[in-house]
Coordinates of C-alpha atoms in Angstrom, one line a residue:
M6 CA 53.7 -6.9 172.5
T7 CA 52.9 -6.2 168.9
I8 CA 50.2 -3.6 168.3
K9 CA 47.8 -4.4 165.5
R10 CA 47.1 -1.6 163.1
L11 CA 43.6 -1.2 161.7
V12 CA 43.1 -0.3 158.0
T13 CA 41.0 2.9 158.2
G14 CA 39.4 2.7 154.7
V15 CA 40.4 6.3 154.1
P16 CA 42.7 6.6 151.0
G17 CA 46.1 8.0 152.1
L18 CA 45.3 8.1 155.8
D19 CA 47.0 4.9 156.7
E20 CA 50.2 6.1 155.1
V21 CA 50.1 9.4 157.1
L22 CA 49.4 7.4 160.3
G23 CA 52.5 5.3 159.7
G24 CA 50.8 2.1 158.7
G25 CA 47.3 2.3 160.1
L26 CA 45.4 3.1 163.3
P27 CA 46.6 1.4 166.5
E28 CA 44.0 -1.0 167.8
F29 CA 42.5 -0.2 171.2
S30 CA 43.8 3.3 171.0
F31 CA 42.1 6.4 172.5
N32 CA 41.9 9.1 169.8
L33 CA 40.7 12.7 169.4
I34 CA 39.6 14.1 166.0
A35 CA 39.6 17.9 166.4
G36 CA 38.9 20.9 164.2
P37 CA 36.5 23.7 163.4
P38 CA 32.9 23.1 162.2
G39 CA 32.6 21.8 158.7
C40 CA 36.1 20.5 158.3
G41 CA 35.1 16.9 157.9
K42 CA 35.3 15.4 161.4
T43 CA 32.0 13.5 161.3
T44 CA 32.5 12.3 157.7
L45 CA 36.0 11.0 158.6
A46 CA 34.6 9.2 161.6
H47 CA 31.7 7.6 159.6
Q48 CA 34.1 6.6 156.8
M49 CA 36.3 4.7 159.2
M50 CA 33.4 3.3 161.1
F51 CA 31.7 1.8 158.0
A52 CA 35.0 0.4 156.8
L53 CA 35.9 -1.3 160.1
A54 CA 32.5 -2.3 161.8
T55 CA 31.1 -5.8 161.4
P56 CA 28.3 -7.7 163.2
E57 CA 31.1 -9.5 165.1
R58 CA 33.1 -6.3 165.8
P59 CA 30.3 -3.7 166.1
A60 CA 30.6 0.1 166.5
L61 CA 28.7 2.4 168.8
Y62 CA 28.2 6.0 167.7
F63 CA 27.1 8.4 170.5
T64 CA 25.7 11.8 169.5
V65 CA 25.6 14.5 172.2
L66 CA 24.4 18.1 171.5
G67 CA 25.2 18.1 167.8
E68 CA 23.0 16.5 165.1
P69 CA 20.5 13.9 166.2
P70 CA 21.3 10.4 164.6
L71 CA 18.3 10.6 162.2
K72 CA 19.4 13.9 160.7
M73 CA 23.1 12.8 160.6
L74 CA 22.3 9.6 158.7
R75 CA 20.1 11.5 156.3
Y76 CA 23.2 13.4 155.0
Q77 CA 25.9 10.7 155.6
Q78 CA 24.0 8.2 153.4
Q79 CA 24.9 10.4 150.4
Y80 CA 28.5 9.2 150.5
D81 CA 29.6 6.1 148.6
F82 CA 31.0 4.4 151.8
F83 CA 27.6 4.4 153.5
D84 CA 26.1 0.9 153.8
G85 CA 22.5 0.9 155.1
S86 CA 22.6 -2.8 155.8
K87 CA 25.0 -2.2 158.7
I88 CA 22.7 0.1 160.6
N89 CA 21.6 -1.9 163.8
R90 CA 23.5 -4.8 162.4
G91 CA 27.1 -3.8 163.3
I92 CA 26.6 -0.1 163.7
Y93 CA 24.4 1.4 166.4
F94 CA 23.6 5.1 167.1
F95 CA 22.6 6.5 170.5
N96 CA 21.7 10.0 171.6
L97 CA 23.2 11.3 174.9
S98 CA 21.9 14.9 174.6
E99 CA 19.5 14.5 177.5
D100 CA 22.2 13.2 179.8
A101 CA 24.7 15.8 178.7
M102 CA 22.4 18.8 179.1
A103 CA 22.0 17.8 182.7
G104 CA 25.7 18.6 183.2
D105 CA 26.2 15.4 185.1
L106 CA 29.2 13.6 183.8
D107 CA 28.7 10.7 186.1
R108 CA 25.3 10.1 184.4
V109 CA 26.9 10.4 180.9
L110 CA 29.6 7.9 181.8
Q111 CA 27.1 5.5 183.3
R112 CA 25.0 5.6 180.1
I113 CA 28.1 4.9 177.9
V114 CA 29.2 2.1 180.2
A115 CA 25.8 0.4 180.1
L116 CA 25.6 0.5 176.3
V117 CA 29.2 -0.7 175.9
Q118 CA 28.6 -3.6 178.2
E119 CA 25.4 -4.5 176.3
H120 CA 27.0 -4.5 172.8
S121 CA 30.7 -5.3 173.5
P122 CA 31.8 -2.9 170.7
A123 CA 35.2 -2.9 168.9
L124 CA 34.7 0.8 168.0
V125 CA 33.3 3.7 170.0
F126 CA 32.6 7.2 168.7
V127 CA 31.5 10.2 170.8
D128 CA 30.4 13.2 168.7
S129 CA 30.7 15.9 169.8
F130 CA 32.9 15.5 172.9
R131 CA 33.2 19.3 172.9
S132 CA 29.5 19.4 174.0
I133 CA 30.4 17.3 177.1
V134 CA 33.2 19.6 177.9
L135 CA 30.9 22.6 177.7
A136 CA 28.2 20.8 179.7
S137 CA 30.6 20.1 182.5
K138 CA 31.3 23.8 182.8
S139 CA 27.6 24.9 182.9
E140 CA 26.1 26.4 186.0
G141 CA 25.1 23.8 188.5
A142 CA 27.2 21.1 187.0
Q143 CA 28.7 18.9 189.7
H144 CA 29.8 15.4 190.6
N145 CA 32.5 14.0 188.3
S146 CA 35.2 16.5 187.1
L147 CA 36.1 16.6 183.4
Q148 CA 39.6 15.3 184.0
Q149 CA 38.4 12.4 186.0
F150 CA 35.7 11.6 183.4
V151 CA 38.3 11.5 180.6
Q152 CA 40.6 9.3 182.5
Q153 CA 37.8 6.9 183.5
L154 CA 36.5 6.8 180.0
G155 CA 39.9 6.1 178.5
M156 CA 40.7 3.3 181.0
L157 CA 37.3 1.7 180.5
M158 CA 37.5 1.6 176.7
T159 CA 41.0 0.2 176.9
S160 CA 40.0 -2.5 179.4
W161 CA 37.1 -3.4 177.1
Q162 CA 39.4 -3.6 174.1
A163 CA 37.6 -0.9 172.1
T164 CA 39.2 1.6 169.8
T165 CA 37.7 5.0 170.8
F166 CA 37.3 8.3 169.0
L167 CA 36.2 11.6 170.5
L168 CA 35.2 14.2 168.0
G169 CA 35.5 17.8 169.1
E170 CA 35.2 21.4 167.7
Y171 CA 38.5 22.9 168.7
F172 CA 39.7 25.9 166.7
T173 CA 43.4 26.1 168.0
E174 CA 45.7 24.1 170.1
A175 CA 45.2 26.8 172.8
D176 CA 41.8 25.2 173.5
A177 CA 43.7 22.5 175.4
N178 CA 42.0 20.3 178.0
P179 CA 42.7 17.0 179.7
V180 CA 41.7 14.9 176.7
F181 CA 44.7 16.1 174.8
T182 CA 47.0 14.5 177.4
V183 CA 45.0 11.3 177.9
A184 CA 44.5 10.7 174.1
D185 CA 46.8 8.2 172.4
G186 CA 46.2 9.8 169.0
L187 CA 45.4 13.4 168.0
I188 CA 44.3 14.1 164.5
W189 CA 43.7 17.8 163.7
L190 CA 41.7 18.9 160.7
R191 CA 42.0 22.4 159.2
Q192 CA 40.4 24.3 156.4
T193 CA 41.0 27.7 154.8
L194 CA 39.3 29.6 152.1
H195 CA 41.4 31.3 149.3
R196 CA 39.2 33.2 146.9
N197 CA 36.9 30.5 145.5
S198 CA 38.9 27.5 146.5
M199 CA 38.6 25.6 149.8
V200 CA 41.9 24.0 151.0
R201 CA 41.6 21.3 153.7
K202 CA 44.6 20.0 155.6
M203 CA 45.2 17.3 158.2
E204 CA 47.9 17.0 160.8
V205 CA 48.6 13.9 163.0
M206 CA 49.9 15.8 166.0
K207 CA 50.2 12.6 168.1
M208 CA 50.0 8.9 167.7
R209 CA 51.6 6.8 170.4
G210 CA 53.7 3.8 169.6
Q211 CA 54.4 4.6 165.9
S212 CA 56.1 7.1 163.6
T213 CA 53.7 9.2 161.6
Q214 CA 54.4 11.4 158.6
P215 CA 55.1 14.9 160.0
G216 CA 53.6 18.1 158.6
L217 CA 50.3 19.1 157.0
H218 CA 48.7 16.8 154.4
T219 CA 45.9 18.1 152.1
F220 CA 42.7 16.2 151.8
R221 CA 39.6 16.5 149.6
I222 CA 36.0 15.6 150.5
S223 CA 34.0 14.2 147.6
S224 CA 31.1 11.8 147.1
A225 CA 33.5 9.0 148.0
G226 CA 34.3 10.6 151.4
L227 CA 37.8 11.9 152.4
H228 CA 40.9 11.3 150.3
V229 CA 44.1 12.2 152.0
F230 CA 47.2 13.2 150.0
P231 CA 50.3 12.5 152.0
S232 CA 53.0 15.1 151.6
S233 CA 55.6 14.1 149.1
D234 CA 59.2 13.7 150.1
T235 CA 61.7 16.3 148.7
R236 CA 64.7 14.3 149.7
P237 CA 66.6 12.6 146.9
S238 CA 66.3 8.9 146.9
A239 CA 69.2 6.9 148.2
R240 CA 69.1 5.0 144.9
R241 CA 70.4 8.1 143.2
S242 CA 74.0 7.2 143.8
Y243 CA 77.0 7.8 141.6
K244 CA 76.7 4.2 140.3
D245 CA 73.0 5.0 139.3
A246 CA 74.2 8.2 137.6
A247 CA 76.7 6.2 135.6
S248 CA 74.0 3.6 134.7
A249 CA 71.6 6.4 133.6
L250 CA 74.3 7.9 131.3
S251 CA 74.9 4.4 129.8
F252 CA 71.3 4.0 128.8
R253 CA 69.8 7.0 126.9
L254 CA 66.2 7.5 125.7
K255 CA 65.5 8.7 122.2
L256 CA 63.4 11.8 121.9
G257 CA 61.8 11.1 118.5
V258 CA 63.3 14.0 116.7
T259 CA 66.0 13.1 114.1
G260 CA 69.3 14.9 115.0
L261 CA 68.2 16.0 118.5
D262 CA 69.5 12.9 120.3
E263 CA 73.0 13.6 118.8
M264 CA 72.8 17.2 120.1
L265 CA 72.1 15.7 123.6
G266 CA 75.2 13.5 123.4
G267 CA 73.4 10.4 122.4
G268 CA 69.9 10.9 123.8
L269 CA 68.4 11.8 127.2
P270 CA 69.9 9.7 130.1
R271 CA 67.3 7.5 131.7
G272 CA 65.8 9.0 134.9
Y273 CA 66.8 12.5 134.0
S274 CA 64.4 15.5 134.0
L275 CA 64.4 17.7 130.9
L276 CA 63.1 21.3 130.7
V277 CA 62.0 22.4 127.3
A278 CA 61.6 26.2 127.4
G279 CA 60.4 28.5 124.7
P280 CA 57.8 31.1 123.7
S281 CA 54.2 30.4 122.7
G282 CA 54.0 28.4 119.4
S283 CA 57.7 27.4 119.4
G284 CA 57.0 23.7 119.4
K285 CA 57.3 22.6 123.0
S286 CA 54.1 20.5 123.0
T287 CA 55.1 19.0 119.7
L288 CA 58.4 17.9 121.1
S289 CA 56.8 16.4 124.2
C290 CA 54.4 14.4 122.0
A291 CA 57.3 13.1 120.0
F292 CA 58.9 12.0 123.2
L293 CA 55.9 9.9 124.1
L294 CA 55.4 8.6 120.6
E295 CA 59.0 7.5 120.5
G296 CA 58.6 5.7 123.8
A297 CA 55.6 3.8 122.4
R298 CA 57.7 2.7 119.4
C299 CA 60.3 1.4 121.8
G300 CA 57.6 -0.6 123.7
E301 CA 57.5 1.9 126.7
T302 CA 54.4 3.4 128.3
G303 CA 54.1 7.0 129.4
V304 CA 52.0 9.6 131.2
I305 CA 51.1 13.1 130.1
A306 CA 49.8 15.7 132.5
T307 CA 48.1 18.7 130.8
F308 CA 46.8 21.7 132.7
E309 CA 46.1 24.1 129.8
Q310 CA 44.3 22.1 127.1
H311 CA 43.2 18.6 126.5
P312 CA 45.5 16.6 124.2
S313 CA 42.6 16.2 121.8
R314 CA 43.0 19.9 120.9
S315 CA 46.7 19.5 120.1
N316 CA 45.9 18.1 116.6
N317 CA 48.0 15.0 117.3
P318 CA 45.8 12.0 116.5
A319 CA 48.7 9.6 117.1
L320 CA 49.0 10.7 120.7
M321 CA 45.2 10.4 121.2
D322 CA 45.3 6.9 119.8
L323 CA 48.0 6.0 122.4
I324 CA 45.8 7.4 125.2
K325 CA 42.8 5.5 123.9
R326 CA 44.8 2.3 123.8
D327 CA 46.1 2.9 127.3
Q328 CA 49.7 3.1 126.3
V329 CA 49.8 6.7 127.6
G330 CA 48.0 7.7 130.7
L331 CA 46.3 11.1 130.9
V332 CA 46.2 13.4 134.0
N333 CA 43.8 16.3 133.1
N334 CA 42.2 17.5 136.3
Q335 CA 40.4 20.9 136.1
A336 CA 39.5 21.3 139.8
P337 CA 40.2 24.9 141.0
D338 CA 41.8 23.9 144.3
L339 CA 44.4 21.3 143.5
S340 CA 47.3 20.8 145.9
I341 CA 50.8 19.7 144.8
D342 CA 50.4 16.4 146.7
E343 CA 47.1 15.6 144.9
I344 CA 48.8 16.3 141.5
V345 CA 51.8 14.1 142.5
L346 CA 49.5 11.3 143.6
M347 CA 47.5 11.4 140.4
L348 CA 50.8 11.2 138.4
M349 CA 52.3 8.4 140.5
N350 CA 49.0 6.4 140.3
E351 CA 49.2 6.5 136.5
V352 CA 52.9 5.7 136.5
Q353 CA 52.4 2.7 138.7
R354 CA 49.3 1.5 136.9
L355 CA 51.0 1.6 133.5
K356 CA 54.5 0.9 134.8
A357 CA 55.4 4.1 132.8
S358 CA 59.0 5.1 132.1
R359 CA 58.3 8.5 130.5
V360 CA 56.3 11.4 132.0
V361 CA 55.4 14.8 130.3
I362 CA 54.3 17.9 132.3
D363 CA 52.8 20.3 129.8
S364 CA 53.2 23.0 130.9
L365 CA 54.7 24.5 134.1
S366 CA 52.7 27.7 133.6
G367 CA 49.5 25.6 133.4
F368 CA 50.6 23.6 136.4
E369 CA 51.0 26.8 138.4
L370 CA 47.5 27.9 137.4
A371 CA 46.0 24.6 138.4
L372 CA 47.3 24.9 142.0
A373 CA 45.1 26.4 144.7
P374 CA 46.2 30.0 145.6
T375 CA 47.8 29.0 148.9
F376 CA 50.2 26.7 147.0
K377 CA 51.3 29.3 144.5
E378 CA 53.0 31.3 147.2
D379 CA 56.0 29.0 147.1
F380 CA 55.7 27.5 143.6
R381 CA 59.4 26.5 143.4
A382 CA 59.1 24.3 146.5
S383 CA 56.0 22.7 145.0
L384 CA 57.8 22.1 141.7
L385 CA 60.8 20.6 143.5
R386 CA 58.6 18.2 145.4
M387 CA 57.0 17.0 142.1
V388 CA 60.3 16.6 140.3
T389 CA 62.0 14.8 143.2
T390 CA 59.1 12.4 143.7
L391 CA 59.1 11.4 140.0
S392 CA 62.9 11.2 139.9
N393 CA 62.9 8.9 142.9
A394 CA 60.4 6.7 141.1
G395 CA 63.0 6.2 138.3
V396 CA 61.0 7.8 135.5
T397 CA 62.3 10.2 132.8
V398 CA 60.5 13.5 133.0
L399 CA 60.0 16.1 130.2
M400 CA 58.6 19.5 131.3
T401 CA 57.7 22.4 129.1
S402 CA 58.0 26.0 130.3
E403 CA 56.4 29.1 128.6
L404 CA 58.8 32.0 128.1
E405 CA 58.2 35.5 126.9
D406 CA 60.7 35.9 124.0
R407 CA 62.2 39.4 124.5
Y408 CA 64.9 38.8 121.9
T409 CA 67.5 40.6 124.0
D410 CA 68.1 38.2 126.8
L411 CA 68.2 34.4 127.4
R412 CA 66.2 32.9 130.2
F413 CA 65.4 29.2 130.8
S414 CA 62.4 29.4 133.2
P415 CA 60.3 32.2 134.8
Y416 CA 60.2 30.1 138.0
G417 CA 64.0 29.8 138.6
A418 CA 63.5 26.1 138.1
A419 CA 66.4 25.4 135.8
F420 CA 68.7 24.4 138.7
M421 CA 66.5 21.4 139.6
T422 CA 66.5 19.9 136.1
D423 CA 69.2 17.6 134.6
A424 CA 68.9 18.9 131.0
I425 CA 67.6 22.0 129.3
I426 CA 66.6 22.6 125.7
V427 CA 65.7 26.1 124.6
Q428 CA 63.5 27.0 121.6
R429 CA 63.6 30.6 120.3
Y430 CA 62.5 32.8 117.4
I431 CA 64.9 34.7 115.3
E432 CA 64.2 37.4 112.8
V433 CA 65.8 36.8 109.3
D434 CA 64.7 38.8 106.3
S435 CA 61.6 40.1 108.0
R436 CA 60.5 36.5 108.9
L437 CA 60.4 34.7 112.2
L438 CA 62.3 31.4 112.2
R439 CA 62.5 28.8 114.9
V440 CA 65.9 27.7 116.4
M441 CA 66.8 25.2 119.1
A442 CA 69.8 24.7 121.3
V443 CA 70.8 22.3 124.1
I444 CA 71.9 24.4 127.1
K445 CA 72.7 21.7 129.6
V446 CA 72.9 17.9 130.1
R447 CA 74.2 17.2 133.5
A448 CA 77.5 15.1 133.7
S449 CA 77.5 14.7 129.9
A450 CA 79.0 16.4 126.8
H451 CA 76.5 17.9 124.4
S452 CA 76.4 20.0 121.3
N453 CA 76.3 23.8 121.7
A454 CA 75.1 24.3 118.1
L455 CA 72.1 26.6 117.4
R456 CA 70.0 24.7 114.8
Q457 CA 67.0 25.9 112.8
F458 CA 64.0 23.7 112.7
H459 CA 60.5 23.6 111.3
I460 CA 57.2 21.9 112.2
D461 CA 54.8 20.2 109.8
A462 CA 52.1 17.5 110.1
N463 CA 54.8 14.9 110.8
G464 CA 56.4 16.8 113.7
I465 CA 59.7 18.6 114.2
H466 CA 62.4 18.5 111.6
L467 CA 65.9 19.8 112.5
G468 CA 67.8 21.7 109.9
E469 CA 71.5 22.6 109.6
M470 CA 73.4 24.6 112.1
L471 CA 72.3 28.3 111.9
C472 CA 74.5 29.9 109.3
H473 CA 73.7 33.4 107.8
Q474 CA 75.3 36.7 107.4
E475 CA 72.8 39.5 108.0
G476 CA 70.2 37.9 110.3
L477 CA 69.4 39.0 113.8
L478 CA 70.0 36.6 116.7
G479 CA 69.0 37.8 120.1
G480 CA 68.5 41.3 118.7
R481 CA 72.1 41.7 117.5
P482 CA 73.6 41.4 114.0
T483 CA 75.3 38.1 113.5
R484 CA 78.3 37.1 111.5
K485 CA 78.5 33.9 109.4
I486 CA 78.8 30.9 111.7
A487 CA 81.0 28.0 110.7
A488 CA 81.1 24.5 112.0
A489 CA 84.6 25.0 113.3
D490 CA 83.2 27.6 115.7
N491 CA 81.1 25.0 117.5
P492 CA 83.1 22.2 119.1
P493 CA 81.2 19.9 121.5
A494 CA 80.7 21.5 124.9
A495 CA 82.7 20.3 127.8
N496 CA 81.0 18.4 130.6
V497 CA 78.4 20.6 132.3
P498 CA 78.0 20.2 136.1

């Protein structure tokens, strides 16, 4: 038979579950106090319950219904018109405190028979477990109680949720075996940021997304951010690579496209590295402005300063006219998956073909401390997700210019990008001048010339190839450079 999947009403959760919640399933929502179990249950309940398909919510030894509703009505998903008209609350604390599981089961059975619900919630099931172990408790055993409850709910065609305060998987009990679905919520505190994660440890009859998925609790309720896939898309075949090289995007800086071999191949990722003030943000703005001139939309993610402070009114005008989407979240506990989701939402909304990340150092600072421990992996997930979506990405990277060495990224991220442009300062006659070079364009010939450039109110202007006699380049005396010394570079793997 085909199992119907219910839409939970929790953003991102259906994707993690593998398409939704199996109807008539018997589920456990577990986790420590305060992790969001009750809020998750209420959010699903208000999304799914109707007068024709009502929900019963049983409270045991936790919060009484009146107190619970007082706080839950603060969320956007709360609909007071559904209370006692599709959603019914009952308190089982008196039955549970007696430690008689037969009595608890009989009460649940009687209320289910009276209301014929499509959804049943028991909060907290942990309280029933503890009551069954109390001194003097007798009659029905816990395992028998769980099995009977599961069979009854299935025979009544009700989707059931048991909420329990379990701290680790070592707290196992019979409900773990009987349950069709097991959703585990976790939370950790890193300095001043709270990181919450969800894992679907079990969901019978369907394939779920493995691993931990971060989620946030706001006034709208829970928002789950499915873990992004780091595997390259199957679409990135050799045929696609040839197609990308045949269609190149203009960067908006006269002369730079020629240095790249005709422009930046569509779908490539470009890293622009350089010290502070070298012109990275100016180049990224030119990239988006050129896209708008060509009828393309774009997205810019800024993690250091708002574009309004970049003194680029043309870019702000594009943002106001919705030709460029803006991602500028200042939350202190962002996860990589949340950032990727924000980017992809804007890409899909605007059908954007160009994305700017300005900058990677700000991107690292925006992440919660727990995600900074493996920043390269986080960066790879973001680049791969955007690449699989077919957009062209420009990222800026802050470098400390030491004049004596040449580095492309402090994160060791150069290997995951398709092209690299480096901006540097050189000292000539007691002045600092800006120079630019193309280091790499994957599978394409490019110039290896080192060209001076300057920035004015109209953007970046490339000059001639660097040519002087007594200047300093990289901390070393330089000889006169002639054009013959700079043939186009061979294909760079």
